[in-house]
mmCIF file of N, CA and C in Angstrom:
data_model
loop_
_atom_site.group_PDB
_atom_site.id
_atom_site.type_symbol
_atom_site.label_atom_id
_atom_site.label_comp_id
_atom_site.label_asym_id
_atom_site.label_seq_id
_atom_site.Cartn_x
_atom_site.Cartn_y
_atom_site.Cartn_z
ATOM 1 N N MET A 1 84.277 77.020 100.529
ATOM 2 C CA MET A 1 85.694 76.997 100.207
ATOM 3 C C MET A 1 86.362 78.233 100.816
ATOM 4 N N ASN A 2 87.388 78.015 101.602
ATOM 5 C CA ASN A 2 88.138 79.109 102.200
ATOM 6 C C ASN A 2 89.225 79.560 101.238
ATOM 7 N N LEU A 3 89.276 80.874 101.018
ATOM 8 C CA LEU A 3 90.301 81.439 100.148
ATOM 9 C C LEU A 3 91.565 81.706 100.954
ATOM 10 N N PRO A 4 92.729 81.666 100.296
ATOM 11 C CA PRO A 4 93.960 82.081 100.986
ATOM 12 C C PRO A 4 93.806 83.536 101.451
ATOM 13 N N GLN A 5 94.511 83.881 102.518
ATOM 14 C CA GLN A 5 94.384 85.219 103.087
ATOM 15 C C GLN A 5 94.729 86.311 102.079
ATOM 16 N N TRP A 6 95.782 86.111 101.284
ATOM 17 C CA TRP A 6 96.182 87.135 100.316
ATOM 18 C C TRP A 6 95.072 87.363 99.290
ATOM 19 N N GLU A 7 94.399 86.273 98.881
ATOM 20 C CA GLU A 7 93.350 86.391 97.873
ATOM 21 C C GLU A 7 92.118 87.092 98.453
ATOM 22 N N SER A 8 91.767 86.758 99.684
ATOM 23 C CA SER A 8 90.644 87.438 100.342
ATOM 24 C C SER A 8 90.913 88.930 100.459
ATOM 25 N N LYS A 9 92.152 89.274 100.848
ATOM 26 C CA LYS A 9 92.512 90.689 100.981
ATOM 27 C C LYS A 9 92.457 91.398 99.633
ATOM 28 N N ALA A 10 93.001 90.759 98.590
ATOM 29 C CA ALA A 10 92.999 91.360 97.250
ATOM 30 C C ALA A 10 91.568 91.574 96.756
ATOM 31 N N LEU A 11 90.720 90.588 96.945
ATOM 32 C CA LEU A 11 89.326 90.718 96.513
ATOM 33 C C LEU A 11 88.604 91.810 97.296
ATOM 34 N N ALA A 12 88.918 91.932 98.587
ATOM 35 C CA ALA A 12 88.314 92.995 99.392
ATOM 36 C C ALA A 12 88.743 94.375 98.895
ATOM 37 N N LEU A 13 90.004 94.499 98.525
ATOM 38 C CA LEU A 13 90.496 95.771 97.972
ATOM 39 C C LEU A 13 89.783 96.104 96.668
ATOM 40 N N ILE A 14 89.631 95.106 95.816
ATOM 41 C CA ILE A 14 89.010 95.308 94.505
ATOM 42 C C ILE A 14 87.538 95.683 94.666
ATOM 43 N N THR A 15 86.809 94.956 95.513
ATOM 44 C CA THR A 15 85.397 95.298 95.710
ATOM 45 C C THR A 15 85.259 96.626 96.434
ATOM 46 N N GLY A 16 86.205 96.938 97.317
ATOM 47 C CA GLY A 16 86.188 98.228 98.002
ATOM 48 C C GLY A 16 86.378 99.394 97.054
ATOM 49 N N ALA A 17 86.982 99.121 95.902
ATOM 50 C CA ALA A 17 87.188 100.155 94.883
ATOM 51 C C ALA A 17 85.962 100.303 93.983
ATOM 52 N N GLY A 18 84.928 99.505 94.254
ATOM 53 C CA GLY A 18 83.690 99.660 93.505
ATOM 54 C C GLY A 18 83.404 98.579 92.489
ATOM 55 N N VAL A 19 84.251 97.576 92.401
ATOM 56 C CA VAL A 19 84.029 96.468 91.475
ATOM 57 C C VAL A 19 83.016 95.515 92.114
ATOM 58 N N SER A 20 82.099 95.009 91.307
ATOM 59 C CA SER A 20 81.095 94.094 91.850
ATOM 60 C C SER A 20 81.755 92.806 92.339
ATOM 61 N N THR A 21 81.117 92.139 93.284
ATOM 62 C CA THR A 21 81.667 90.884 93.796
ATOM 63 C C THR A 21 81.697 89.812 92.712
ATOM 64 N N ASP A 22 80.823 89.933 91.714
ATOM 65 C CA ASP A 22 80.848 88.980 90.599
ATOM 66 C C ASP A 22 82.054 89.197 89.695
ATOM 67 N N ASP A 23 82.446 90.461 89.503
ATOM 68 C CA ASP A 23 83.557 90.782 88.602
ATOM 69 C C ASP A 23 84.924 90.746 89.280
ATOM 70 N N ALA A 24 84.957 90.866 90.590
ATOM 71 C CA ALA A 24 86.229 90.969 91.319
ATOM 72 C C ALA A 24 87.186 89.801 91.059
ATOM 73 N N PRO A 25 86.718 88.538 91.077
ATOM 74 C CA PRO A 25 87.666 87.444 90.806
ATOM 75 C C PRO A 25 88.290 87.532 89.414
ATOM 76 N N TRP A 26 87.514 87.967 88.440
ATOM 77 C CA TRP A 26 88.034 88.127 87.076
ATOM 78 C C TRP A 26 89.081 89.230 87.016
ATOM 79 N N VAL A 27 88.808 90.343 87.695
ATOM 80 C CA VAL A 27 89.767 91.449 87.730
ATOM 81 C C VAL A 27 91.070 90.986 88.389
ATOM 82 N N LEU A 28 90.953 90.268 89.495
ATOM 83 C CA LEU A 28 92.149 89.751 90.169
ATOM 84 C C LEU A 28 92.918 88.801 89.259
ATOM 85 N N GLU A 29 92.213 87.961 88.550
ATOM 86 C CA GLU A 29 92.879 87.029 87.625
ATOM 87 C C GLU A 29 93.632 87.789 86.536
ATOM 88 N N CYS A 30 93.040 88.857 86.016
ATOM 89 C CA CYS A 30 93.714 89.673 84.995
ATOM 90 C C CYS A 30 95.002 90.277 85.552
ATOM 91 N N ILE A 31 94.938 90.797 86.774
ATOM 92 C CA ILE A 31 96.119 91.404 87.390
ATOM 93 C C ILE A 31 97.180 90.336 87.647
ATOM 94 N N GLN A 32 96.759 89.156 88.099
ATOM 95 C CA GLN A 32 97.711 88.063 88.336
ATOM 96 C C GLN A 32 98.425 87.666 87.051
ATOM 97 N N LYS A 33 97.679 87.531 85.962
ATOM 98 C CA LYS A 33 98.291 87.141 84.684
ATOM 99 C C LYS A 33 99.288 88.197 84.221
ATOM 100 N N ALA A 34 98.931 89.461 84.376
ATOM 101 C CA ALA A 34 99.854 90.533 83.988
ATOM 102 C C ALA A 34 101.109 90.481 84.846
ATOM 103 N N ALA A 35 100.933 90.271 86.157
ATOM 104 C CA ALA A 35 102.086 90.210 87.060
ATOM 105 C C ALA A 35 103.018 89.063 86.682
ATOM 106 N N GLU A 36 102.449 87.938 86.292
ATOM 107 C CA GLU A 36 103.268 86.796 85.879
ATOM 108 C C GLU A 36 104.063 87.106 84.612
ATOM 109 N N ARG A 37 103.428 87.786 83.652
ATOM 110 C CA ARG A 37 104.136 88.145 82.415
ATOM 111 C C ARG A 37 105.218 89.186 82.684
ATOM 112 N N ILE A 38 104.882 90.184 83.485
ATOM 113 C CA ILE A 38 105.820 91.269 83.756
ATOM 114 C C ILE A 38 106.990 90.779 84.604
ATOM 115 N N ASP A 39 106.756 89.777 85.438
ATOM 116 C CA ASP A 39 107.793 89.244 86.314
ATOM 117 C C ASP A 39 108.969 88.657 85.533
ATOM 118 N N GLN A 40 108.806 88.434 84.266
ATOM 119 C CA GLN A 40 109.875 87.877 83.439
ATOM 120 C C GLN A 40 110.916 88.934 83.050
ATOM 121 N N HIS A 41 110.668 90.195 83.376
ATOM 122 C CA HIS A 41 111.585 91.284 83.044
ATOM 123 C C HIS A 41 112.476 91.610 84.233
ATOM 124 N N ASP A 42 113.524 92.391 83.971
ATOM 125 C CA ASP A 42 114.391 92.869 85.043
ATOM 126 C C ASP A 42 113.591 93.781 85.967
ATOM 127 N N ASP A 43 113.929 93.767 87.251
ATOM 128 C CA ASP A 43 113.213 94.589 88.230
ATOM 129 C C ASP A 43 113.142 96.057 87.822
ATOM 130 N N GLU A 44 114.241 96.569 87.268
ATOM 131 C CA GLU A 44 114.305 97.990 86.920
ATOM 132 C C GLU A 44 113.336 98.358 85.802
ATOM 133 N N GLU A 45 112.875 97.367 85.040
ATOM 134 C CA GLU A 45 111.987 97.648 83.911
ATOM 135 C C GLU A 45 110.523 97.321 84.210
ATOM 136 N N MET A 46 110.245 96.754 85.383
ATOM 137 C CA MET A 46 108.877 96.328 85.687
ATOM 138 C C MET A 46 107.913 97.481 85.929
ATOM 139 N N PHE A 47 108.372 98.543 86.608
ATOM 140 C CA PHE A 47 107.454 99.617 86.993
ATOM 141 C C PHE A 47 106.710 100.211 85.794
ATOM 142 N N PRO A 48 107.398 100.649 84.729
ATOM 143 C CA PRO A 48 106.635 101.218 83.609
ATOM 144 C C PRO A 48 105.711 100.199 82.948
ATOM 145 N N LEU A 49 106.083 98.927 82.982
ATOM 146 C CA LEU A 49 105.215 97.900 82.398
ATOM 147 C C LEU A 49 103.928 97.760 83.209
ATOM 148 N N PHE A 50 104.053 97.778 84.536
ATOM 149 C CA PHE A 50 102.851 97.727 85.375
ATOM 150 C C PHE A 50 101.977 98.959 85.158
ATOM 151 N N MET A 51 102.611 100.131 85.057
ATOM 152 C CA MET A 51 101.825 101.356 84.881
ATOM 153 C C MET A 51 101.168 101.390 83.503
ATOM 154 N N GLU A 52 101.860 100.884 82.503
ATOM 155 C CA GLU A 52 101.273 100.796 81.164
ATOM 156 C C GLU A 52 100.088 99.832 81.181
ATOM 157 N N TYR A 53 100.248 98.720 81.865
ATOM 158 C CA TYR A 53 99.150 97.760 81.974
ATOM 159 C C TYR A 53 97.954 98.415 82.667
ATOM 160 N N HIS A 54 98.220 99.113 83.763
ATOM 161 C CA HIS A 54 97.136 99.766 84.499
ATOM 162 C C HIS A 54 96.419 100.780 83.611
ATOM 163 N N ALA A 55 97.173 101.565 82.865
ATOM 164 C CA ALA A 55 96.566 102.592 82.010
ATOM 165 C C ALA A 55 95.790 101.977 80.847
ATOM 166 N N ASN A 56 96.368 100.992 80.193
ATOM 167 C CA ASN A 56 95.734 100.402 79.006
ATOM 168 C C ASN A 56 94.541 99.532 79.345
ATOM 169 N N ASP A 57 94.562 98.897 80.518
ATOM 170 C CA ASP A 57 93.478 97.991 80.886
ATOM 171 C C ASP A 57 92.561 98.600 81.938
ATOM 172 N N ARG A 58 92.572 99.920 82.029
ATOM 173 C CA ARG A 58 91.796 100.615 83.065
ATOM 174 C C ARG A 58 90.310 100.271 82.976
ATOM 175 N N ALA A 59 89.746 100.258 81.789
ATOM 176 C CA ALA A 59 88.321 99.939 81.659
ATOM 177 C C ALA A 59 88.060 98.500 82.092
ATOM 178 N N ALA A 60 88.941 97.603 81.688
ATOM 179 C CA ALA A 60 88.786 96.197 82.058
ATOM 180 C C ALA A 60 88.928 96.013 83.565
ATOM 181 N N LEU A 61 89.722 96.866 84.199
ATOM 182 C CA LEU A 61 89.917 96.781 85.639
ATOM 183 C C LEU A 61 88.888 97.624 86.392
ATOM 184 N N CYS A 62 87.848 98.045 85.685
ATOM 185 C CA CYS A 62 86.747 98.789 86.305
ATOM 186 C C CYS A 62 87.240 100.041 87.009
ATOM 187 N N ASN A 63 88.192 100.705 86.394
ATOM 188 C CA ASN A 63 88.702 101.983 86.896
ATOM 189 C C ASN A 63 89.293 101.921 88.301
ATOM 190 N N ILE A 64 89.998 100.847 88.607
ATOM 191 C CA ILE A 64 90.708 100.759 89.881
ATOM 192 C C ILE A 64 91.802 101.825 89.885
ATOM 193 N N ASP A 65 91.845 102.620 90.951
ATOM 194 C CA ASP A 65 92.851 103.683 91.022
ATOM 195 C C ASP A 65 94.236 103.082 91.267
ATOM 196 N N GLU A 66 95.254 103.911 91.090
ATOM 197 C CA GLU A 66 96.634 103.432 91.175
ATOM 198 C C GLU A 66 96.984 102.906 92.569
ATOM 199 N N LEU A 67 96.465 103.537 93.617
ATOM 200 C CA LEU A 67 96.777 103.067 94.972
ATOM 201 C C LEU A 67 96.179 101.687 95.227
ATOM 202 N N THR A 68 94.943 101.485 94.798
ATOM 203 C CA THR A 68 94.324 100.165 94.955
ATOM 204 C C THR A 68 95.074 99.133 94.125
ATOM 205 N N PHE A 69 95.450 99.519 92.904
ATOM 206 C CA PHE A 69 96.216 98.640 92.029
ATOM 207 C C PHE A 69 97.511 98.222 92.717
ATOM 208 N N ALA A 70 98.217 99.185 93.322
ATOM 209 C CA ALA A 70 99.471 98.886 94.035
ATOM 210 C C ALA A 70 99.207 97.974 95.232
ATOM 211 N N ASP A 71 98.096 98.208 95.939
ATOM 212 C CA ASP A 71 97.766 97.373 97.097
ATOM 213 C C ASP A 71 97.432 95.944 96.676
ATOM 214 N N VAL A 72 96.733 95.791 95.558
ATOM 215 C CA VAL A 72 96.420 94.447 95.051
ATOM 216 C C VAL A 72 97.716 93.740 94.640
ATOM 217 N N LEU A 73 98.601 94.469 93.978
ATOM 218 C CA LEU A 73 99.891 93.876 93.604
ATOM 219 C C LEU A 73 100.672 93.452 94.844
ATOM 220 N N ALA A 74 100.579 94.234 95.909
ATOM 221 C CA ALA A 74 101.268 93.869 97.154
ATOM 222 C C ALA A 74 100.747 92.537 97.689
ATOM 223 N N CYS A 75 99.459 92.289 97.535
ATOM 224 C CA CYS A 75 98.892 90.999 97.952
ATOM 225 C C CYS A 75 99.504 89.853 97.146
ATOM 226 N N LEU A 76 99.930 90.165 95.925
ATOM 227 C CA LEU A 76 100.543 89.161 95.053
ATOM 228 C C LEU A 76 102.059 89.089 95.265
ATOM 229 N N GLY A 77 102.568 89.889 96.194
ATOM 230 C CA GLY A 77 104.001 89.884 96.482
ATOM 231 C C GLY A 77 104.803 90.840 95.640
ATOM 232 N N VAL A 78 104.134 91.757 94.944
ATOM 233 C CA VAL A 78 104.819 92.727 94.086
ATOM 234 C C VAL A 78 104.840 94.077 94.808
ATOM 235 N N ASP A 79 106.032 94.587 95.095
ATOM 236 C CA ASP A 79 106.180 95.886 95.759
ATOM 237 C C ASP A 79 106.373 96.952 94.679
ATOM 238 N N LEU A 80 105.265 97.566 94.267
ATOM 239 C CA LEU A 80 105.308 98.529 93.164
ATOM 240 C C LEU A 80 106.152 99.750 93.523
ATOM 241 N N HIS A 81 106.136 100.155 94.799
ATOM 242 C CA HIS A 81 106.919 101.323 95.211
ATOM 243 C C HIS A 81 108.418 101.035 95.116
ATOM 244 N N ARG A 82 108.825 99.826 95.460
ATOM 245 C CA ARG A 82 110.236 99.443 95.326
ATOM 246 C C ARG A 82 110.642 99.430 93.858
ATOM 247 N N LEU A 83 109.763 98.876 93.012
ATOM 248 C CA LEU A 83 110.062 98.837 91.577
ATOM 249 C C LEU A 83 110.152 100.240 90.995
ATOM 250 N N GLU A 84 109.284 101.135 91.484
ATOM 251 C CA GLU A 84 109.341 102.522 91.019
ATOM 252 C C GLU A 84 110.669 103.159 91.405
ATOM 253 N N SER A 85 111.121 102.914 92.615
ATOM 254 C CA SER A 85 112.404 103.466 93.067
ATOM 255 C C SER A 85 113.562 102.934 92.225
ATOM 256 N N LEU A 86 113.545 101.635 91.951
ATOM 257 C CA LEU A 86 114.596 101.045 91.115
ATOM 258 C C LEU A 86 114.597 101.664 89.724
ATOM 259 N N TRP A 87 113.408 101.829 89.152
ATOM 260 C CA TRP A 87 113.297 102.400 87.813
ATOM 261 C C TRP A 87 113.782 103.846 87.798
ATOM 262 N N GLU A 88 113.368 104.617 88.814
ATOM 263 C CA GLU A 88 113.797 106.022 88.865
ATOM 264 C C GLU A 88 115.305 106.137 89.012
ATOM 265 N N ARG A 89 115.883 105.285 89.855
ATOM 266 C CA ARG A 89 117.343 105.331 90.015
ATOM 267 C C ARG A 89 118.034 105.027 88.694
ATOM 268 N N LYS A 90 117.528 104.046 87.980
ATOM 269 C CA LYS A 90 118.173 103.655 86.725
ATOM 270 C C LYS A 90 118.019 104.732 85.659
ATOM 271 N N HIS A 91 116.864 105.390 85.615
ATOM 272 C CA HIS A 91 116.578 106.297 84.505
ATOM 273 C C HIS A 91 116.711 107.780 84.826
ATOM 274 N N LEU A 92 116.735 108.137 86.102
ATOM 275 C CA LEU A 92 116.778 109.557 86.433
ATOM 276 C C LEU A 92 118.084 109.997 87.074
ATOM 277 N N ASP A 93 118.812 109.080 87.696
ATOM 278 C CA ASP A 93 120.080 109.469 88.319
ATOM 279 C C ASP A 93 121.105 109.783 87.239
ATOM 280 N N PRO A 94 121.902 110.825 87.461
ATOM 281 C CA PRO A 94 122.944 111.128 86.470
ATOM 282 C C PRO A 94 123.987 110.018 86.448
ATOM 283 N N PRO A 95 124.493 109.708 85.280
ATOM 284 C CA PRO A 95 125.528 108.673 85.198
ATOM 285 C C PRO A 95 126.772 109.128 85.948
ATOM 286 N N THR A 96 127.349 108.219 86.701
ATOM 287 C CA THR A 96 128.509 108.604 87.501
ATOM 288 C C THR A 96 129.823 108.320 86.791
ATOM 289 N N ASP A 97 129.786 107.429 85.814
ATOM 290 C CA ASP A 97 131.054 107.073 85.175
ATOM 291 C C ASP A 97 131.240 107.726 83.808
ATOM 292 N N GLU A 98 130.247 108.437 83.331
ATOM 293 C CA GLU A 98 130.345 109.018 82.001
ATOM 294 C C GLU A 98 130.687 110.504 82.017
ATOM 295 N N ALA A 99 130.451 111.173 83.139
ATOM 296 C CA ALA A 99 130.700 112.606 83.188
ATOM 297 C C ALA A 99 131.063 113.001 84.617
ATOM 298 N N ASP A 100 131.746 114.109 84.746
ATOM 299 C CA ASP A 100 132.069 114.654 86.049
ATOM 300 C C ASP A 100 130.989 115.654 86.412
ATOM 301 N N TRP A 101 130.148 115.325 87.362
ATOM 302 C CA TRP A 101 129.014 116.173 87.742
ATOM 303 C C TRP A 101 129.365 117.133 88.882
ATOM 304 N N SER A 102 130.618 117.131 89.292
ATOM 305 C CA SER A 102 130.996 118.008 90.404
ATOM 306 C C SER A 102 131.105 119.450 89.916
ATOM 307 N N ILE A 103 130.918 120.355 90.843
ATOM 308 C CA ILE A 103 131.031 121.785 90.516
ATOM 309 C C ILE A 103 132.393 122.265 90.997
ATOM 310 N N GLY A 104 133.075 122.978 90.140
ATOM 311 C CA GLY A 104 134.351 123.539 90.568
ATOM 312 C C GLY A 104 135.441 122.997 89.827
#
């Protein structure tokens, strides 16, 4: 059975991170299910949810590091870096309509 290219790439990333070939499909399935649940939220709120999932399920994900996690999500069509930027803009940028931030 030939796997789709995205799935082959994701599994290669997961096994490259040290997960056994027997466990890799299960790990990918866990990440896919989380991505499907998180996808129901606004883009600006997805980043912390993904990071919380990564932190809380770290043992279940066989200690996949954050970069590998982001690369696997990219195989699923999730751009974690874009979501992080959206979240940071929403939560870290000073409000422009509530206060005058100019000097002088």
